[in-house]
Amino acid sequence: MTATASTGPQKEPSLGLLGWRYLAEYARRPLNLVLLVVVPVVFVTLSAGAIADFADALGGITDLGPIEAATAGWAASLLAGVAGFFHVTGSREADRRLAAAGAGTLRVVAARLTSALGLAALAGIGALAALTVRTDLADAPRVVGVTLLMAVTYLGIGAIVGALVRSELNGSLVVVFVWLFDVFFGPAFGGSGVVLRTFPLHFPTLVVTDVASGHAGPLADVGLSALWAVGALLAGTAALVRTTRPSPLALPRPAGRWRRIAVALRYGFRDYRRNLVLWVLLVGLPVAFITLSIAVTPNDPTPVELIDGGTRSLQVLPMSDLHGAIMVPITAGFLAGLAGLFVALGSAEGDRRLVLAGYRPLEILAARLGVILFAALLTTGVSLAVTGASFTPVDWWVFGLANVLVALTYGMLGVLIGPRFGLLGGLYLMLALPFIDVGIAQNAMFDAAPPTWAVYMPAHGGIRVMLDGAFTATFDELAAFGLALTWLAGVTVLAVAQFRHLASPHAG
């Protein structure tokens, strides 16, 4: 007989070690860390002036300095919310197994929150660094403190959404659109209704812009901002504990290419049809966001550069009409881009199994593109219908076609970006790119003519065609139409080539 040495009880991982490992897990894609800093910098640097002009037009805060200070907190809160969501939903099963293996629920939760707070701090540092370059941060302690409070608040919100919503697409959309409503219907843009005071960033925005609310009671605006942050973090902690606590069909191969495509498309739609929250978001969010945006926009005149009858000139248009027109490609492009991102990433493993079962990559691609096309047309159609209730373009066909081109282009960009940058990095890009492109560079509400660099952005041709169809009686943007088709064809070819590689059984 041989004696077997006892290894003894294994040492449980410390809180610091777990937190460090979670950060290392996040940093396996170095681009995620880069984007976590770059996105806030880009947001603060490029958007501050445009947002100040927009707030001025809507009757909100008109001083550029306070708006710039607020953009740092807004950018940090968005990225912290997304990080909080993915820390919960992306590691649910692994953390549950780790807790059951002896690490303990509270230790795992504390490590997750510690690492998430580190990421939120990194996003805040990037935003504050960009703010320091643009301003002198005359009231630095207040701005820094409130920026971190905003980030912590949305970190908790992201964790709560992650516990309640299992789908990564649905959850990320919920976080993003809560943030959008919170920011763009907040006090910086003139929002002061009783309901709006319950939004998470209402009081922090008032503090960072140095505007007293007068309705904060004995706690005052700073106290209510801190209360929101602590409450959201506690609720997020409870959600993490709930999800971390340990818990005590093969597809037939049909004959014929078109039959296989039809079956794959049917199963793809069946998967998304079961996802009720997704359809509520794809339909309900354009209705709510566009309706509220148009409702708060004054009817002031604003100049726009247009070509009519072959003559380029500045035309003065009602701001409400211009806002109604530009909200369609902003909403449709953003939602279609996210749909493309999640379809490409969410089906990669299943697609490889389908290839092994006898499907050809192009047959699977046709099914996936069918789902993306449907999502793009649905969000564009809903957006057009909502805008059409208060604004009538001169040429509906040109106006509608231009918006479809923008939506499809961003849908294909989502397909292209997702596998190359991963879920979190791709989501960061798909949040920033449509906002910078359609929301700022091409937005005629901020500038009568787009800046020089806007010509190189994906939506430039589509937006020029859209404005032509919306406000002129003759079609004069043939070159822009060609540019829009070129962008769509180019990203589609790249997406198809990438998809064929990823659908290969030997792909990683």
JSON list of C-alpha atoms in Angstrom, two decimals, residues 346-478:
[
{"chain": "A", "resi": 346, "resn": "GLY", "atom": "CA", "xyz": [-25.19, 35.83, -30.85]},
{"chain": "A", "resi": 347, "resn": "SER", "atom": "CA", "xyz": [-25.38, 33.30, -33.66]},
{"chain": "A", "resi": 348, "resn": "ALA", "atom": "CA", "xyz": [-21.70, 32.55, -34.42]},
{"chain": "A", "resi": 349, "resn": "GLU", "atom": "CA", "xyz": [-21.47, 29.23, -32.55]},
{"chain": "A", "resi": 350, "resn": "GLY", "atom": "CA", "xyz": [-24.86, 28.03, -33.79]},
{"chain": "A", "resi": 351, "resn": "ASP", "atom": "CA", "xyz": [-23.96, 28.96, -37.35]},
{"chain": "A", "resi": 352, "resn": "ARG", "atom": "CA", "xyz": [-20.85, 26.79, -37.22]},
{"chain": "A", "resi": 353, "resn": "ARG", "atom": "CA", "xyz": [-22.96, 23.87, -36.08]},
{"chain": "A", "resi": 354, "resn": "LEU", "atom": "CA", "xyz": [-25.35, 24.49, -38.98]},
{"chain": "A", "resi": 355, "resn": "VAL", "atom": "CA", "xyz": [-22.40, 24.30, -41.40]},
{"chain": "A", "resi": 356, "resn": "LEU", "atom": "CA", "xyz": [-21.43, 20.97, -39.90]},
{"chain": "A", "resi": 357, "resn": "ALA", "atom": "CA", "xyz": [-25.04, 19.86, -40.38]},
{"chain": "A", "resi": 358, "resn": "GLY", "atom": "CA", "xyz": [-24.84, 20.58, -44.10]},
{"chain": "A", "resi": 359, "resn": "TYR", "atom": "CA", "xyz": [-25.75, 24.25, -44.49]},
{"chain": "A", "resi": 360, "resn": "ARG", "atom": "CA", "xyz": [-23.62, 26.45, -46.71]},
{"chain": "A", "resi": 361, "resn": "PRO", "atom": "CA", "xyz": [-22.28, 29.70, -45.18]},
{"chain": "A", "resi": 362, "resn": "LEU", "atom": "CA", "xyz": [-24.09, 31.85, -47.75]},
{"chain": "A", "resi": 363, "resn": "GLU", "atom": "CA", "xyz": [-27.39, 30.15, -46.92]},
{"chain": "A", "resi": 364, "resn": "ILE", "atom": "CA", "xyz": [-26.95, 30.95, -43.24]},
{"chain": "A", "resi": 365, "resn": "LEU", "atom": "CA", "xyz": [-25.86, 34.48, -44.13]},
{"chain": "A", "resi": 366, "resn": "ALA", "atom": "CA", "xyz": [-29.02, 35.01, -46.15]},
{"chain": "A", "resi": 367, "resn": "ALA", "atom": "CA", "xyz": [-31.10, 34.05, -43.10]},
{"chain": "A", "resi": 368, "resn": "ARG", "atom": "CA", "xyz": [-29.14, 36.32, -40.75]},
{"chain": "A", "resi": 369, "resn": "LEU", "atom": "CA", "xyz": [-29.29, 39.25, -43.18]},
{"chain": "A", "resi": 370, "resn": "GLY", "atom": "CA", "xyz": [-33.03, 38.66, -43.47]},
{"chain": "A", "resi": 371, "resn": "VAL", "atom": "CA", "xyz": [-33.41, 39.21, -39.72]},
{"chain": "A", "resi": 372, "resn": "ILE", "atom": "CA", "xyz": [-31.24, 42.36, -39.84]},
{"chain": "A", "resi": 373, "resn": "LEU", "atom": "CA", "xyz": [-33.14, 43.66, -42.87]},
{"chain": "A", "resi": 374, "resn": "PHE", "atom": "CA", "xyz": [-36.44, 43.12, -41.10]},
{"chain": "A", "resi": 375, "resn": "ALA", "atom": "CA", "xyz": [-35.22, 44.89, -37.94]},
{"chain": "A", "resi": 376, "resn": "ALA", "atom": "CA", "xyz": [-33.87, 47.82, -39.99]},
{"chain": "A", "resi": 377, "resn": "LEU", "atom": "CA", "xyz": [-37.10, 48.18, -42.00]},
{"chain": "A", "resi": 378, "resn": "LEU", "atom": "CA", "xyz": [-39.23, 47.85, -38.88]},
{"chain": "A", "resi": 379, "resn": "THR", "atom": "CA", "xyz": [-37.43, 50.55, -36.91]},
{"chain": "A", "resi": 380, "resn": "THR", "atom": "CA", "xyz": [-37.27, 52.82, -39.97]},
{"chain": "A", "resi": 381, "resn": "GLY", "atom": "CA", "xyz": [-40.96, 52.31, -40.71]},
{"chain": "A", "resi": 382, "resn": "VAL", "atom": "CA", "xyz": [-41.97, 53.05, -37.13]},
{"chain": "A", "resi": 383, "resn": "SER", "atom": "CA", "xyz": [-39.71, 56.11, -37.03]},
{"chain": "A", "resi": 384, "resn": "LEU", "atom": "CA", "xyz": [-41.17, 57.40, -40.30]},
{"chain": "A", "resi": 385, "resn": "ALA", "atom": "CA", "xyz": [-44.70, 56.89, -39.06]},
{"chain": "A", "resi": 386, "resn": "VAL", "atom": "CA", "xyz": [-44.05, 58.73, -35.81]},
{"chain": "A", "resi": 387, "resn": "THR", "atom": "CA", "xyz": [-42.31, 61.63, -37.54]},
{"chain": "A", "resi": 388, "resn": "GLY", "atom": "CA", "xyz": [-45.03, 61.76, -40.20]},
{"chain": "A", "resi": 389, "resn": "ALA", "atom": "CA", "xyz": [-47.61, 62.58, -37.52]},
{"chain": "A", "resi": 390, "resn": "SER", "atom": "CA", "xyz": [-46.07, 66.05, -37.10]},
{"chain": "A", "resi": 391, "resn": "PHE", "atom": "CA", "xyz": [-43.86, 66.56, -40.17]},
{"chain": "A", "resi": 392, "resn": "THR", "atom": "CA", "xyz": [-44.57, 65.88, -43.86]},
{"chain": "A", "resi": 393, "resn": "PRO", "atom": "CA", "xyz": [-41.53, 65.68, -46.15]},
{"chain": "A", "resi": 394, "resn": "VAL", "atom": "CA", "xyz": [-41.81, 67.05, -49.68]},
{"chain": "A", "resi": 395, "resn": "ASP", "atom": "CA", "xyz": [-40.96, 63.68, -51.25]},
{"chain": "A", "resi": 396, "resn": "TRP", "atom": "CA", "xyz": [-41.83, 60.68, -49.08]},
{"chain": "A", "resi": 397, "resn": "TRP", "atom": "CA", "xyz": [-40.13, 58.17, -51.41]},
{"chain": "A", "resi": 398, "resn": "VAL", "atom": "CA", "xyz": [-36.75, 59.89, -51.40]},
{"chain": "A", "resi": 399, "resn": "PHE", "atom": "CA", "xyz": [-37.01, 60.64, -47.69]},
{"chain": "A", "resi": 400, "resn": "GLY", "atom": "CA", "xyz": [-37.89, 57.03, -46.83]},
{"chain": "A", "resi": 401, "resn": "LEU", "atom": "CA", "xyz": [-35.26, 55.50, -49.14]},
{"chain": "A", "resi": 402, "resn": "ALA", "atom": "CA", "xyz": [-32.51, 57.66, -47.64]},
{"chain": "A", "resi": 403, "resn": "ASN", "atom": "CA", "xyz": [-33.40, 56.56, -44.12]},
{"chain": "A", "resi": 404, "resn": "VAL", "atom": "CA", "xyz": [-33.46, 52.90, -45.15]},
{"chain": "A", "resi": 405, "resn": "LEU", "atom": "CA", "xyz": [-29.96, 53.32, -46.64]},
{"chain": "A", "resi": 406, "resn": "VAL", "atom": "CA", "xyz": [-28.65, 54.78, -43.38]},
{"chain": "A", "resi": 407, "resn": "ALA", "atom": "CA", "xyz": [-30.29, 52.02, -41.31]},
{"chain": "A", "resi": 408, "resn": "LEU", "atom": "CA", "xyz": [-28.96, 49.21, -43.55]},
{"chain": "A", "resi": 409, "resn": "THR", "atom": "CA", "xyz": [-25.46, 50.72, -43.60]},
{"chain": "A", "resi": 410, "resn": "TYR", "atom": "CA", "xyz": [-25.32, 50.76, -39.82]},
{"chain": "A", "resi": 411, "resn": "GLY", "atom": "CA", "xyz": [-26.84, 47.28, -39.67]},
{"chain": "A", "resi": 412, "resn": "MET", "atom": "CA", "xyz": [-23.97, 45.98, -41.80]},
{"chain": "A", "resi": 413, "resn": "LEU", "atom": "CA", "xyz": [-21.47, 47.98, -39.75]},
{"chain": "A", "resi": 414, "resn": "GLY", "atom": "CA", "xyz": [-22.81, 46.20, -36.68]},
{"chain": "A", "resi": 415, "resn": "VAL", "atom": "CA", "xyz": [-22.22, 42.84, -38.38]},
{"chain": "A", "resi": 416, "resn": "LEU", "atom": "CA", "xyz": [-18.69, 43.91, -39.29]},
{"chain": "A", "resi": 417, "resn": "ILE", "atom": "CA", "xyz": [-17.73, 45.49, -35.96]},
{"chain": "A", "resi": 418, "resn": "GLY", "atom": "CA", "xyz": [-19.11, 42.85, -33.58]},
{"chain": "A", "resi": 419, "resn": "PRO", "atom": "CA", "xyz": [-16.78, 39.91, -34.29]},
{"chain": "A", "resi": 420, "resn": "ARG", "atom": "CA", "xyz": [-13.75, 42.16, -34.66]},
{"chain": "A", "resi": 421, "resn": "PHE", "atom": "CA", "xyz": [-14.15, 44.12, -31.42]},
{"chain": "A", "resi": 422, "resn": "GLY", "atom": "CA", "xyz": [-16.16, 41.73, -29.28]},
{"chain": "A", "resi": 423, "resn": "LEU", "atom": "CA", "xyz": [-19.46, 42.36, -27.56]},
{"chain": "A", "resi": 424, "resn": "LEU", "atom": "CA", "xyz": [-18.42, 45.10, -25.16]},
{"chain": "A", "resi": 425, "resn": "GLY", "atom": "CA", "xyz": [-15.97, 46.86, -27.49]},
{"chain": "A", "resi": 426, "resn": "GLY", "atom": "CA", "xyz": [-18.46, 46.60, -30.36]},
{"chain": "A", "resi": 427, "resn": "LEU", "atom": "CA", "xyz": [-21.21, 48.04, -28.20]},
{"chain": "A", "resi": 428, "resn": "TYR", "atom": "CA", "xyz": [-19.01, 50.98, -27.21]},
{"chain": "A", "resi": 429, "resn": "LEU", "atom": "CA", "xyz": [-18.35, 51.70, -30.88]},
{"chain": "A", "resi": 430, "resn": "MET", "atom": "CA", "xyz": [-21.99, 51.29, -31.92]},
{"chain": "A", "resi": 431, "resn": "LEU", "atom": "CA", "xyz": [-22.98, 53.74, -29.19]},
{"chain": "A", "resi": 432, "resn": "ALA", "atom": "CA", "xyz": [-20.40, 56.32, -30.23]},
{"chain": "A", "resi": 433, "resn": "LEU", "atom": "CA", "xyz": [-20.32, 56.04, -34.04]},
{"chain": "A", "resi": 434, "resn": "PRO", "atom": "CA", "xyz": [-24.01, 56.79, -34.88]},
{"chain": "A", "resi": 435, "resn": "PHE", "atom": "CA", "xyz": [-24.08, 59.55, -32.28]},
{"chain": "A", "resi": 436, "resn": "ILE", "atom": "CA", "xyz": [-20.98, 61.26, -33.68]},
{"chain": "A", "resi": 437, "resn": "ASP", "atom": "CA", "xyz": [-21.93, 60.64, -37.32]},
{"chain": "A", "resi": 438, "resn": "VAL", "atom": "CA", "xyz": [-25.68, 61.23, -37.53]},
{"chain": "A", "resi": 439, "resn": "GLY", "atom": "CA", "xyz": [-26.31, 63.05, -34.26]},
{"chain": "A", "resi": 440, "resn": "ILE", "atom": "CA", "xyz": [-23.48, 65.59, -34.55]},
{"chain": "A", "resi": 441, "resn": "ALA", "atom": "CA", "xyz": [-21.53, 65.60, -37.84]},
{"chain": "A", "resi": 442, "resn": "GLN", "atom": "CA", "xyz": [-24.53, 65.42, -40.20]},
{"chain": "A", "resi": 443, "resn": "ASN", "atom": "CA", "xyz": [-27.02, 67.22, -37.95]},
{"chain": "A", "resi": 444, "resn": "ALA", "atom": "CA", "xyz": [-28.09, 70.43, -39.68]},
{"chain": "A", "resi": 445, "resn": "MET", "atom": "CA", "xyz": [-29.54, 71.70, -36.39]},
{"chain": "A", "resi": 446, "resn": "PHE", "atom": "CA", "xyz": [-25.98, 72.38, -35.24]},
{"chain": "A", "resi": 447, "resn": "ASP", "atom": "CA", "xyz": [-24.51, 73.69, -38.48]},
{"chain": "A", "resi": 448, "resn": "ALA", "atom": "CA", "xyz": [-26.10, 74.82, -41.75]},
{"chain": "A", "resi": 449, "resn": "ALA", "atom": "CA", "xyz": [-23.53, 72.74, -43.66]},
{"chain": "A", "resi": 450, "resn": "PRO", "atom": "CA", "xyz": [-21.69, 69.68, -42.33]},
{"chain": "A", "resi": 451, "resn": "PRO", "atom": "CA", "xyz": [-18.02, 70.07, -41.32]},
{"chain": "A", "resi": 452, "resn": "THR", "atom": "CA", "xyz": [-15.31, 68.86, -43.71]},
{"chain": "A", "resi": 453, "resn": "TRP", "atom": "CA", "xyz": [-14.60, 65.65, -41.79]},
{"chain": "A", "resi": 454, "resn": "ALA", "atom": "CA", "xyz": [-18.29, 64.66, -41.92]},
{"chain": "A", "resi": 455, "resn": "VAL", "atom": "CA", "xyz": [-17.92, 63.79, -45.62]},
{"chain": "A", "resi": 456, "resn": "TYR", "atom": "CA", "xyz": [-15.94, 60.70, -44.64]},
{"chain": "A", "resi": 457, "resn": "MET", "atom": "CA", "xyz": [-18.56, 59.34, -42.23]},
{"chain": "A", "resi": 458, "resn": "PRO", "atom": "CA", "xyz": [-20.91, 56.46, -43.20]},
{"chain": "A", "resi": 459, "resn": "ALA", "atom": "CA", "xyz": [-24.18, 58.41, -43.08]},
{"chain": "A", "resi": 460, "resn": "HIS", "atom": "CA", "xyz": [-23.08, 61.52, -45.00]},
{"chain": "A", "resi": 461, "resn": "GLY", "atom": "CA", "xyz": [-24.55, 60.54, -48.36]},
{"chain": "A", "resi": 462, "resn": "GLY", "atom": "CA", "xyz": [-27.76, 59.19, -46.86]},
{"chain": "A", "resi": 463, "resn": "ILE", "atom": "CA", "xyz": [-28.39, 62.30, -44.75]},
{"chain": "A", "resi": 464, "resn": "ARG", "atom": "CA", "xyz": [-27.85, 64.63, -47.73]},
{"chain": "A", "resi": 465, "resn": "VAL", "atom": "CA", "xyz": [-30.39, 62.59, -49.72]},
{"chain": "A", "resi": 466, "resn": "MET", "atom": "CA", "xyz": [-32.74, 62.62, -46.73]},
{"chain": "A", "resi": 467, "resn": "LEU", "atom": "CA", "xyz": [-32.60, 66.42, -46.43]},
{"chain": "A", "resi": 468, "resn": "ASP", "atom": "CA", "xyz": [-33.13, 66.74, -50.18]},
{"chain": "A", "resi": 469, "resn": "GLY", "atom": "CA", "xyz": [-36.26, 64.58, -50.05]},
{"chain": "A", "resi": 470, "resn": "ALA", "atom": "CA", "xyz": [-37.53, 66.27, -46.91]},
{"chain": "A", "resi": 471, "resn": "PHE", "atom": "CA", "xyz": [-37.30, 69.91, -47.99]},
{"chain": "A", "resi": 472, "resn": "THR", "atom": "CA", "xyz": [-36.88, 70.27, -51.80]},
{"chain": "A", "resi": 473, "resn": "ALA", "atom": "CA", "xyz": [-39.14, 69.49, -54.74]},
{"chain": "A", "resi": 474, "resn": "THR", "atom": "CA", "xyz": [-36.39, 68.29, -57.10]},
{"chain": "A", "resi": 475, "resn": "PHE", "atom": "CA", "xyz": [-33.86, 65.51, -56.63]},
{"chain": "A", "resi": 476, "resn": "ASP", "atom": "CA", "xyz": [-30.39, 67.09, -56.79]},
{"chain": "A", "resi": 477, "resn": "GLU", "atom": "CA", "xyz": [-28.24, 64.85, -54.56]},
{"chain": "A", "resi": 478, "resn": "LEU", "atom": "CA", "xyz": [-27.31, 62.19, -57.11]}
]
